[in-house]
Coordinates of C-alpha atoms and ligand atoms in Angstrom, one line a residue:
M1 CA 26.0 1.3 -8.1
S2 CA 24.8 4.1 -10.6
N3 CA 21.7 2.0 -11.9
W4 CA 20.9 1.6 -8.2
W5 CA 20.0 5.1 -7.9
T6 CA 18.5 5.5 -11.0
Y7 CA 15.9 2.8 -9.6
L8 CA 15.7 4.6 -6.5
A9 CA 14.6 7.7 -9.1
F10 CA 12.1 5.7 -10.5
L11 CA 10.5 4.8 -6.9
A12 CA 10.5 8.5 -6.6
L13 CA 9.0 8.8 -10.0
A14 CA 6.4 6.2 -9.2
A15 CA 5.6 7.7 -5.7
C16 CA 4.7 10.9 -7.7
G17 CA 2.4 9.4 -10.1
L18 CA -1.4 9.6 -9.9
T19 CA -1.9 5.9 -10.7
A20 CA -0.9 4.4 -7.2
D21 CA -4.5 4.4 -6.0
Q22 CA -6.1 2.3 -8.6
D23 CA -6.8 -1.3 -8.9
V24 CA -4.6 -3.8 -10.4
L25 CA -6.4 -4.7 -13.6
T26 CA -7.1 -1.0 -14.4
I27 CA -3.5 -0.7 -14.0
L28 CA -2.3 -3.5 -16.3
R29 CA -4.7 -2.9 -18.9
Q30 CA -2.9 0.7 -19.4
Q31 CA 0.4 -0.9 -20.4
S32 CA 0.8 -2.2 -23.7
G33 CA 2.5 -5.4 -24.4
I34 CA 1.3 -7.6 -21.4
G35 CA -2.3 -8.0 -22.4
S36 CA -1.7 -12.0 -22.6
F37 CA -1.1 -12.2 -19.1
T38 CA -3.7 -9.8 -18.1
G39 CA -6.2 -11.7 -20.1
L40 CA -5.6 -14.8 -17.8
L41 CA -5.4 -12.8 -14.6
E42 CA -8.8 -11.3 -15.6
Q43 CA -10.5 -14.7 -15.6
D44 CA -9.7 -15.6 -12.2
G45 CA -11.9 -13.0 -10.1
D46 CA -10.7 -14.4 -6.7
L47 CA -7.2 -13.9 -7.6
V48 CA -7.8 -10.1 -8.7
D49 CA -9.7 -9.6 -5.2
I50 CA -6.9 -10.8 -3.1
L51 CA -4.7 -8.7 -5.1
N52 CA -6.5 -5.5 -4.6
Q53 CA -7.0 -6.4 -0.7
G54 CA -3.2 -7.4 0.2
T55 CA -0.1 -6.3 -0.5
F56 CA 1.8 -8.0 -3.5
S57 CA 4.8 -8.0 -6.1
V58 CA 3.1 -9.0 -9.2
I59 CA 5.7 -10.3 -11.7
V60 CA 4.2 -10.0 -15.2
P61 CA 5.7 -11.6 -18.2
D62 CA 5.0 -9.6 -21.5
D63 CA 3.4 -10.5 -24.3
Q64 CA 6.5 -12.2 -26.1
A65 CA 7.5 -14.2 -23.3
M66 CA 3.8 -15.6 -22.9
S67 CA 3.6 -16.7 -26.6
D68 CA 6.8 -18.5 -26.1
F69 CA 5.6 -20.1 -22.8
I70 CA 2.5 -21.4 -24.6
A71 CA 4.4 -22.3 -27.6
N72 CA 6.3 -24.8 -25.2
N73 CA 3.3 -25.7 -23.4
P74 CA 0.3 -25.8 -25.6
N75 CA -2.3 -28.0 -23.2
I76 CA -2.0 -25.1 -20.4
T77 CA -4.5 -23.0 -21.4
S78 CA -7.1 -26.2 -21.2
D79 CA -5.9 -27.1 -17.5
A80 CA -7.4 -24.6 -15.2
N81 CA -5.6 -25.7 -12.4
A82 CA -2.1 -25.2 -14.1
V83 CA -3.1 -21.8 -15.1
R84 CA -4.2 -20.9 -11.6
A85 CA -0.8 -22.4 -10.2
L86 CA 1.2 -20.3 -13.1
L87 CA -0.5 -17.1 -11.9
Q88 CA -0.3 -17.6 -8.4
Y89 CA 3.7 -18.3 -8.7
H90 CA 3.9 -14.8 -10.1
I91 CA 2.3 -12.9 -7.1
A92 CA 4.8 -12.5 -4.4
N93 CA 3.8 -11.3 -0.7
G94 CA 4.7 -7.8 0.1
T95 CA 6.0 -5.1 -2.1
H96 CA 9.7 -5.5 -3.8
P97 CA 10.9 -2.3 -5.5
S98 CA 13.4 -3.6 -7.8
A99 CA 16.1 -1.5 -6.1
T100 CA 16.2 -3.7 -3.3
F101 CA 16.7 -6.8 -5.6
G102 CA 20.0 -8.2 -5.6
L103 CA 21.3 -6.4 -2.3
Q104 CA 21.1 -9.4 0.0
P105 CA 19.6 -12.8 -0.7
L106 CA 16.0 -12.7 -0.9
F107 CA 13.2 -15.5 -1.3
V108 CA 9.7 -14.5 -1.2
P109 CA 6.8 -16.6 -0.8
T110 CA 4.3 -16.5 -3.7
L111 CA 0.3 -17.2 -3.5
L112 CA 1.1 -21.1 -5.0
T113 CA 0.6 -23.3 -2.2
D114 CA -1.6 -26.3 -4.3
T115 CA 0.4 -29.1 -2.9
N116 CA 0.0 -30.9 -6.6
Y117 CA 2.8 -28.2 -7.4
T118 CA 4.5 -27.3 -4.0
N119 CA 5.1 -28.4 -0.6
V120 CA 6.8 -25.4 0.8
T121 CA 5.2 -24.1 4.1
G122 CA 3.8 -20.7 3.5
G123 CA 4.0 -20.9 -0.2
Q124 CA 6.3 -21.7 -3.1
V125 CA 9.0 -18.8 -3.1
V126 CA 10.8 -16.7 -6.0
E127 CA 14.3 -15.5 -5.6
L128 CA 14.4 -11.7 -6.2
S129 CA 18.1 -10.8 -7.1
T130 CA 20.1 -9.5 -10.1
D131 CA 21.6 -10.6 -13.3
N132 CA 24.4 -8.7 -15.0
S133 CA 23.3 -6.2 -12.5
Q134 CA 20.1 -5.8 -13.9
P135 CA 17.0 -6.7 -11.2
A136 CA 15.6 -10.6 -12.3
V137 CA 13.3 -12.8 -10.7
I138 CA 15.1 -16.5 -10.4
S139 CA 12.5 -19.5 -10.3
G140 CA 12.7 -23.3 -10.7
V141 CA 16.1 -24.7 -12.0
K142 CA 17.6 -21.5 -12.2
A143 CA 15.5 -19.7 -14.7
V144 CA 16.1 -16.1 -14.9
S145 CA 13.4 -13.9 -15.6
R146 CA 14.9 -10.0 -15.9
V147 CA 12.8 -7.1 -15.0
Q148 CA 12.2 -5.2 -18.2
E149 CA 14.2 -2.0 -18.8
A150 CA 12.4 1.3 -18.6
V151 CA 12.3 1.5 -22.4
S152 CA 12.0 -1.7 -24.6
D153 CA 12.1 -2.4 -28.1
H154 CA 8.6 -2.6 -29.4
R155 CA 8.7 -6.8 -30.2
D156 CA 5.2 -6.8 -32.2
T157 CA 5.5 -7.5 -35.8
Y158 CA 3.5 -6.5 -38.8
A159 CA 3.9 -8.3 -41.9
G160 CA 7.3 -9.7 -40.7
V161 CA 8.5 -6.2 -40.3
V162 CA 9.5 -5.0 -36.8
R163 CA 8.5 -1.5 -35.9
K164 CA 11.6 -0.1 -34.6
N165 CA 10.2 3.3 -34.0
D166 CA 7.3 2.1 -31.7
L167 CA 9.1 1.9 -28.0
I168 CA 6.9 0.6 -25.0
Q169 CA 7.4 2.4 -22.1
W170 CA 7.7 0.4 -18.9
Q171 CA 8.6 1.7 -15.6
Q172 CA 10.7 -1.0 -13.4
D173 CA 8.0 -0.7 -10.5
I174 CA 4.6 0.2 -11.3
F175 CA 2.4 0.9 -8.5
Y176 CA -1.3 -0.4 -8.2
L177 CA -3.5 -0.1 -5.1
G178 CA -1.8 -3.1 -3.6
G179 CA 1.5 -3.0 -4.6
L180 CA 4.1 -2.8 -7.1
I181 CA 4.0 -4.7 -10.8
H182 CA 7.3 -5.6 -12.6
I183 CA 7.2 -7.0 -16.0
V184 CA 9.7 -9.6 -16.8
D185 CA 10.9 -11.2 -20.3
S186 CA 10.5 -14.6 -19.6
V187 CA 7.4 -16.8 -17.7
L188 CA 8.8 -18.0 -14.1
T189 CA 9.2 -21.7 -14.0
I190 CA 7.1 -23.5 -11.3
P191 CA 9.9 -25.4 -9.1
L192 CA 10.5 -29.0 -9.8
S193 CA 10.9 -32.0 -7.8
F194 CA 14.6 -32.6 -6.4
P195 CA 15.0 -35.4 -9.1
A196 CA 13.7 -33.5 -11.7
T197 CA 15.6 -30.5 -10.8
I198 CA 19.0 -32.2 -10.5
T199 CA 18.2 -33.9 -14.0
K200 CA 16.9 -30.6 -15.8
A201 CA 20.3 -28.5 -14.4
G202 CA 22.5 -31.3 -15.7
L203 CA 24.1 -32.2 -12.5
T204 CA 25.7 -35.3 -13.8
D205 CA 28.1 -36.0 -11.1
L206 CA 25.7 -35.7 -8.6
I207 CA 23.4 -38.1 -10.6
A208 CA 26.4 -40.6 -10.6
L209 CA 26.8 -39.9 -6.9
L210 CA 23.2 -40.8 -6.0
N211 CA 23.9 -43.9 -8.1
K212 CA 26.8 -45.2 -6.2
G213 CA 24.2 -44.6 -3.0
G214 CA 21.9 -46.9 -4.4
W215 CA 19.2 -44.0 -3.8
L216 CA 17.8 -43.9 -7.6
N217 CA 16.5 -47.1 -7.0
P218 CA 12.7 -46.9 -6.7
S219 CA 12.5 -49.1 -3.8
S220 CA 14.9 -46.9 -1.9
P221 CA 13.5 -44.8 1.1
A222 CA 15.5 -42.2 -0.3
V223 CA 13.2 -41.7 -3.1
T224 CA 10.1 -41.6 -0.6
I225 CA 12.1 -39.0 1.2
V226 CA 12.8 -36.5 -1.3
N227 CA 9.3 -37.3 -3.1
T228 CA 7.0 -36.7 -0.2
L229 CA 8.4 -34.6 2.5
S230 CA 7.9 -31.0 2.8
D231 CA 10.5 -28.0 3.5
L232 CA 13.6 -29.8 2.6
T233 CA 17.2 -28.6 2.1
V234 CA 19.3 -31.0 0.6
F235 CA 23.1 -30.9 0.7
A236 CA 25.2 -32.5 -2.2
P237 CA 28.0 -32.4 -4.2
N238 CA 28.4 -32.2 -8.1
S239 CA 31.7 -32.6 -8.2
S240 CA 33.9 -35.2 -10.7
Q241 CA 36.1 -36.3 -7.5
F242 CA 32.3 -37.6 -6.1
G243 CA 31.0 -38.5 -9.1
A244 CA 31.2 -42.0 -11.2
S245 CA 34.7 -42.8 -10.2
F246 CA 34.3 -42.4 -6.4
T247 CA 35.2 -45.2 -4.5
G248 CA 34.8 -43.7 -1.1
W249 CA 31.5 -45.7 0.0
D250 CA 32.4 -48.8 -1.3
G251 CA 31.6 -51.5 1.2
L252 CA 29.3 -49.4 3.3
S253 CA 26.3 -51.1 4.4
A254 CA 22.7 -49.8 3.2
T255 CA 22.2 -48.7 6.5
D256 CA 25.1 -46.6 6.4
L257 CA 24.6 -45.2 3.3
L258 CA 21.0 -44.3 4.1
S259 CA 22.3 -42.7 7.1
I260 CA 24.7 -40.7 4.7
F261 CA 21.7 -39.7 2.8
K262 CA 19.6 -38.4 5.6
Y263 CA 22.6 -36.7 7.2
S264 CA 22.7 -34.5 3.9
I265 CA 19.0 -33.5 4.4
S266 CA 17.6 -30.8 6.6
Q267 CA 13.9 -30.4 7.3
R268 CA 11.7 -27.6 8.5
N269 CA 13.0 -24.1 8.0
V270 CA 14.2 -24.0 4.5
Q271 CA 17.9 -23.2 3.9
Y272 CA 17.8 -21.0 1.6
S273 CA 21.3 -18.9 1.4
S274 CA 19.3 -15.7 3.0
E275 CA 18.7 -18.1 5.9
F276 CA 22.9 -19.0 6.3
K277 CA 24.4 -18.1 9.4
N278 CA 27.9 -18.4 11.0
N279 CA 28.0 -21.0 13.6
S280 CA 24.4 -22.5 13.3
K281 CA 23.0 -25.9 13.6
V282 CA 21.6 -27.7 10.6
P283 CA 19.3 -30.4 12.0
T284 CA 19.3 -33.4 9.6
L285 CA 17.1 -36.3 9.1
D286 CA 19.7 -38.7 10.4
G287 CA 19.0 -37.0 14.1
I288 CA 21.9 -35.2 14.5
S289 CA 23.0 -31.8 13.5
A290 CA 25.6 -30.5 11.0
T291 CA 27.1 -27.0 11.4
M292 CA 27.4 -24.2 9.4
T293 CA 30.3 -21.9 9.4
E294 CA 31.2 -18.9 7.3
V295 CA 34.7 -18.4 6.4
N296 CA 35.7 -15.5 4.2
N297 CA 32.5 -14.9 2.7
G298 CA 31.8 -18.6 1.8
F299 CA 29.5 -20.8 3.9
Y300 CA 30.6 -24.1 4.7
V301 CA 28.4 -27.3 6.2
D302 CA 30.9 -29.3 8.4
A303 CA 34.2 -29.2 6.3
S304 CA 32.0 -28.8 2.9
H305 CA 32.2 -25.8 1.0
I306 CA 28.6 -24.6 -0.7
T307 CA 29.8 -24.0 -4.0
T308 CA 26.5 -23.2 -5.9
R309 CA 23.7 -21.9 -4.0
D310 CA 19.8 -22.2 -4.1
Y311 CA 18.1 -24.6 -6.8
I312 CA 14.7 -23.9 -5.5
T313 CA 12.4 -27.1 -5.8
S314 CA 8.9 -28.1 -5.2
N315 CA 9.8 -28.7 -1.7
G316 CA 12.6 -27.0 -0.7
V317 CA 16.3 -25.9 -1.9
L318 CA 19.3 -27.7 -3.2
Q319 CA 22.3 -26.7 -2.1
L320 CA 25.5 -27.7 -4.0
L321 CA 28.7 -28.8 -2.3
D322 CA 32.5 -29.5 -3.1
S323 CA 32.0 -32.8 -1.1
P324 CA 29.7 -35.2 0.4
L325 CA 28.6 -34.8 3.9
N326 CA 29.2 -38.0 6.5
P327 CA 27.6 -38.2 9.9
N328 CA 30.9 -39.7 11.1
T329 CA 32.8 -36.4 10.6
T330 CA 30.0 -34.0 12.3
N331 CA 32.9 -32.1 14.1
S332 CA 34.9 -31.5 11.2
R333 CA 35.1 -27.9 9.9
P334 CA 36.6 -25.7 7.1
F335 CA 40.4 -26.3 6.5
S336 CA 42.1 -23.8 9.2
G337 CA 44.2 -22.2 6.3
H338 CA 41.0 -20.7 5.2
I339 CA 40.5 -18.8 8.6
S340 CA 44.1 -18.0 9.1
S341 CA 44.1 -16.1 5.6
S342 CA 41.4 -13.9 6.8
P343 CA 43.0 -10.3 7.5
S344 CA 41.0 -9.4 10.4
S345 CA 43.7 -10.4 12.9
D346 CA 45.6 -7.6 11.9
G347 CA 44.0 -5.0 14.2
G348 CA 44.8 -1.3 14.7
S349 CA 44.1 -0.5 10.8
G350 CA 43.0 3.1 10.3
G351 CA 40.4 3.0 7.5
L352 CA 37.3 0.7 6.8
S353 CA 38.4 -2.1 4.2
A354 CA 36.6 -1.4 0.9
A355 CA 34.3 -4.2 1.6
A356 CA 33.1 -2.8 4.8
G357 CA 32.9 0.5 3.5
A358 CA 30.6 -0.9 0.4
G359 CA 28.6 -2.8 2.9
I360 CA 28.0 0.2 4.9
G361 CA 27.1 2.0 1.9
I362 CA 24.6 -0.8 1.1
A363 CA 23.1 -0.6 4.6
L364 CA 22.7 3.4 4.4
G365 CA 21.0 2.6 1.2
V366 CA 18.5 0.1 2.5
L367 CA 17.9 2.7 5.4
I368 CA 17.3 5.3 3.2
L369 CA 15.0 3.1 0.8
G370 CA 13.0 1.8 3.7
G371 CA 12.6 5.6 4.5
A372 CA 11.6 6.2 1.0
L373 CA 9.0 3.6 1.0
I374 CA 7.2 4.9 4.5
V375 CA 7.3 8.4 2.4
V376 CA 5.7 6.8 -0.8
L377 CA 3.0 5.8 1.6
Y378 CA 2.9 9.1 3.2
I379 CA 2.0 10.8 0.2
R380 CA -0.2 8.3 -0.8
T381 CA -2.3 8.7 2.3
K382 CA -1.8 12.3 2.0
R383 CA -2.7 12.5 -1.5
R384 CA -5.9 10.4 -0.6
R385 CA -6.9 13.2 2.0
R386 CA -6.7 16.1 -0.2
A387 CA -8.0 14.2 -3.2
G388 CA -11.6 16.3 -3.1
M389 CA -9.7 19.5 -2.7
G390 CA -9.0 20.6 -6.3
D391 CA -5.6 21.6 -5.3
V392 CA -3.9 21.2 -8.8
Q393 CA -0.8 22.8 -7.7
R394 CA -0.6 20.6 -4.3
L395 CA 3.0 19.8 -5.0
D396 CA 4.4 22.8 -5.8
G397 CA 6.3 24.7 -3.2
E398 CA 8.0 23.1 -0.3
S399 CA 7.5 20.8 2.5
R400 CA 9.0 18.8 5.2
E401 CA 7.8 15.8 6.7
R402 CA 9.7 13.7 9.6
V403 CA 10.0 10.2 9.1
I404 CA 10.8 7.6 11.5
Y405 CA 12.4 4.6 10.2
H406 CA 13.0 1.5 12.9
S407 CA 16.0 0.0 11.5
D408 CA 16.6 -1.8 15.1
A409 CA 14.0 -3.0 17.6
D410 CA 16.4 -2.6 20.6
G411 CA 17.9 1.0 19.6
P412 CA 15.9 4.3 19.3
P413 CA 14.6 4.8 16.1
P414 CA 16.8 7.2 14.0
T415 CA 14.3 10.1 12.7
Y416 CA 15.0 11.2 8.9
E417 CA 13.8 14.3 7.5
L418 CA 12.1 14.6 3.9
E419 CA 12.2 18.0 2.4
T420 CA 10.2 18.2 -0.9
K421 CA 10.6 21.1 -3.2
S422 CA 8.9 21.6 -6.6
V423 CA 9.2 24.2 -9.1
V424 CA 7.6 24.7 -12.4
D425 CA 10.2 26.1 -15.2
G426 CA 8.6 28.1 -17.9
G427 CA 5.2 28.7 -16.6
R428 CA 2.4 26.4 -16.3
G429 CA 2.7 23.3 -18.6
G430 CA 6.6 23.7 -18.7
T431 CA 9.1 21.0 -17.1
R432 CA 8.4 20.7 -13.3
T433 CA 11.7 19.9 -11.0
H434 CA 11.0 17.9 -7.9
V435 CA 13.5 17.4 -5.4
F436 CA 13.3 15.2 -2.6
D437 CA 15.9 15.0 0.3
L438 CA 16.3 12.7 3.0
Q439 CA 18.7 13.8 5.8
H440 CA 19.5 12.6 9.3
P441 CA 19.3 15.8 11.6
P442 CA 20.9 18.2 12.6
N443 CA 20.4 19.5 9.0
P444 CA 24.0 19.4 6.9
P445 CA 24.4 22.3 4.4
S446 CA 22.3 22.2 1.1
P447 CA 22.8 19.4 -1.2
L448 CA 24.7 19.6 -4.7
E449 CA 22.0 19.8 -7.2
I450 CA 21.5 19.2 -10.7
D451 CA 21.9 22.0 -13.1
G452 CA 18.8 23.4 -14.7
I453 CA 19.3 22.3 -18.1
E454 CA 19.8 18.4 -18.4
R455 CA 17.1 16.6 -19.0
S456 CA 17.6 13.1 -17.2
R457 CA 20.6 12.9 -15.0
I458 CA 20.6 11.9 -11.7
N459 CA 22.7 13.5 -8.8
I460 CA 23.2 11.8 -5.3
T461 CA 25.3 13.2 -2.8
I462 CA 26.1 11.3 0.8
E463 CA 28.2 13.4 2.8
G464 CA 30.5 12.4 5.2
S465 CA 30.0 10.5 8.5
P466 CA 26.8 12.0 10.5
P467 CA 25.0 14.3 10.0
R468 CA 24.6 12.3 6.6
H469 CA 22.7 13.7 3.7
L470 CA 21.3 11.9 0.3
G471 CA 19.6 14.0 -2.0
F472 CA 17.9 12.9 -5.5
Q473 CA 16.3 14.8 -8.0
A474 CA 14.0 14.1 -10.9
R475 CA 12.9 15.9 -14.0
Y476 CA 10.0 14.5 -16.1
Ligands
LIG501 C1 -2.1 -31.8 -25.4 O1 -3.3 -31.9 -25.9 C2 -3.5 -33.0 -27.0 C3 -4.8 -32.7 -28.0 O2 -5.5 -32.3 -26.8 C4 -3.2 -34.3 -26.6 O3 -3.1 -35.1 -27.9 C5 -1.9 -34.4 -26.2 O4 -1.4 -35.7 -25.6 C6 -1.7 -33.4 -25.0 N1 -0.3 -33.0 -24.5 C7 0.0 -33.2 -23.3 C8 1.6 -33.2 -23.0 O5 -0.8 -33.6 -22.1
LIG502 C1 2.1 -12.3 3.5 O1 3.0 -12.1 4.7 C2 2.7 -11.7 5.9 C3 3.8 -11.2 6.6 O2 4.7 -12.4 6.6 C4 1.7 -12.8 6.3 O3 1.0 -12.3 7.5 C5 0.5 -12.7 5.3 O4 -0.5 -14.0 5.6 C6 1.1 -13.1 4.0 N1 0.2 -13.2 2.9 C7 -0.4 -14.0 2.0 C8 -1.3 -14.1 1.2 O5 0.5 -15.3 2.1
LIG503 C1 -4.5 -31.9 -7.9 O1 -4.3 -32.6 -9.1 C2 -5.6 -33.7 -9.1 C3 -5.3 -34.4 -10.6 O2 -5.1 -33.2 -11.7 C4 -6.9 -32.6 -9.1 O3 -8.0 -33.6 -9.1 C5 -6.9 -32.1 -7.7 O4 -8.1 -31.0 -7.6 C6 -5.9 -31.0 -7.4 N1 -5.5 -30.4 -6.1 C7 -5.7 -29.0 -5.9 C8 -5.7 -28.6 -4.7 O5 -5.9 -28.5 -6.9
LIG504 C1 27.9 -30.6 -12.6 O1 28.7 -31.4 -12.9 C2 28.5 -31.7 -14.4 C3 29.8 -32.8 -14.7 O2 30.9 -32.5 -14.3 C4 28.8 -30.1 -15.0 O3 29.0 -30.5 -16.3 C5 28.1 -29.2 -14.4 O4 28.6 -27.7 -15.0 C6 28.2 -29.2 -13.1 N1 27.2 -28.4 -12.6 C7 27.6 -27.6 -11.8 C8 26.2 -26.6 -11.3 O5 28.4 -27.8 -10.8
LIG505 C1 3.4 -33.0 -1.8 O1 3.3 -33.9 -0.7 C2 2.2 -34.8 -1.0 C3 2.1 -35.6 0.4 O2 3.6 -36.2 0.9 C4 2.6 -35.7 -2.1 O3 1.5 -36.5 -2.5 C5 2.7 -34.8 -3.4 O4 3.5 -35.4 -4.5 C6 3.9 -33.8 -2.7 N1 3.8 -32.7 -3.8 C7 5.1 -32.2 -4.4 C8 4.7 -31.2 -5.5 O5 6.1 -32.7 -4.2
LIG506 C1 30.9 -44.7 11.0 O1 32.1 -45.2 11.4 C2 32.0 -46.4 11.9 C3 33.1 -46.8 12.8 O2 34.4 -46.9 12.1 C4 31.9 -47.5 10.7 O3 31.3 -48.6 11.1 C5 30.5 -46.7 9.6 O4 30.3 -47.6 8.6 C6 30.9 -45.3 9.5 N1 29.5 -44.6 9.1 C7 29.8 -44.2 7.8 C8 28.4 -43.8 7.5 O5 30.5 -43.9 7.0
LIG507 C1 32.5 -17.5 12.2 O1 32.5 -18.2 13.6 C2 34.0 -18.4 13.8 C3 33.8 -19.1 15.1 O2 33.0 -18.2 16.3 C4 34.9 -17.3 13.7 O3 36.0 -17.7 14.0 C5 34.6 -16.8 12.4 O4 35.4 -15.3 12.5 C6 33.3 -16.3 12.2 N1 33.1 -15.8 10.5 C7 32.7 -14.6 10.4 C8 32.5 -14.3 8.8 O5 32.0 -13.8 11.0

């Protein structure tokens, strides 16, 4: 959790940066260590225009990542379509601060829509998540690209010597005119077809099962289905019980087998884990629906548990189960033992469970973060308006803004108040201390604040039930 707040503070730092109004290439060129990606982007004027006109999160592999990628794909730079697809896949729609990664499953469409690479309506997606609690972008075959830390070792070498003392300073969220830039440590993998994904991911039990069904035969309709249809969700097991030694399908006709195959695939709204819902119907290619159920934070399709989520593929997603689906058992549900072990039947307990408490904490965090984003936009607009006034000390002093954040379309929008204070210690040129407070009126007492000496520390206070208060402060 503490990292989380650090990111929030970075957001605040970025909000105060004077760079947010500049175009994407200007900002990219100011960063060291990403010249390789920037160079490719510069050659694609259309893409640069789109970036400057919309709201995007640009995922930028650093130079080391690019040179590793080019070493493994030496012909890429001579294939203009491939370069373009690669760039497009690194541009996600909307602004997504790294602090929001991993709070909940998040699959964001990118600009990659070329049907040579993807058949996903609205653009191929990236998953914004965390890896060992670091923000990360997950792409094809679950490739992990970690968002770079604020400070990273300079990886350039000179005559074979790593210059350890040169540090590249990167922020996790860099603002440009149209959105945010995240620098990552590896190039994203454009998702592959289902068969290629299963092979690359080493799902050998699943391959054995597909073979049992006769679906690897190039003349099988199954091959056409997975290679040509768009927006598919495949639910399939990769379990030794249902691998090479499985005999449960012996004697079934080709029609029955195909029916099992079609019942394992859903089309249209791709069922990434962000779309999982308790008690929801999953329409299948077999013409009947399976049922998704949530038990103890686990999701089931009919009675099969989803064990590994979200292998993004060129035309959808693969969700791994612990057992195969069957259209004859469409009414089966998770083993009732799972349900009765849920503690919820024990009513009248006094406090919140730890999980519920954490849930509320996160919800509050998201709410406040949403507010913070609005604040960022507000500050940006305000800065633009004031730009001509030559008001050097414009952030000094105090201000109070009202921020309305719509968390729920039905209920009345809660109003948050933003208070900002800015103090210059030791006269002009000294350290400036900025304090941002977001609060839900009526105003609670003044928050705890950082003592005046420490250089970098984040102090967060959330006080009790309403009125609640969150304060943070950045010194730089
Ligand atoms: C890459 O380019 C070289 C030289 O043009 C060619 O010989 C080789 O077959 C290409 N490799 C691939 C995988 O296309
Ligand atoms: C980005 O998302 C918005 C909202 O979903 C949508 O209206 C817009 O068309 C998308 N932009 C691109 C370039 O895909
Ligand atoms: C798809 O690939 C083919 C062959 O490489 C190419 O001719 C075609 O222009 C590509 N389609 C798109 C939309 O880029
Ligand atoms: C799939 O099955 C193979 C063979 O049992 C195993 O090595 C691999 O770890 C499994 N992968 C997943 C993600 O379940
Ligand atoms: C997308 O669908 C078309 C038409 O079905 C097919 O020819 C193409 O190979 C598919 N592309 C991908 C990447 O799956
Ligand atoms: C479903 O049950 C029917 C009747 O018992 C049987 O003939 C058929 O093979 C079963 N289908 C599958 C896919 O197991
Ligand atoms: C899912 O729905 C079932 C049936 O309505 C209910 O018994 C169960 O508690 C729900 N699970 C969760 C996690 O809400």
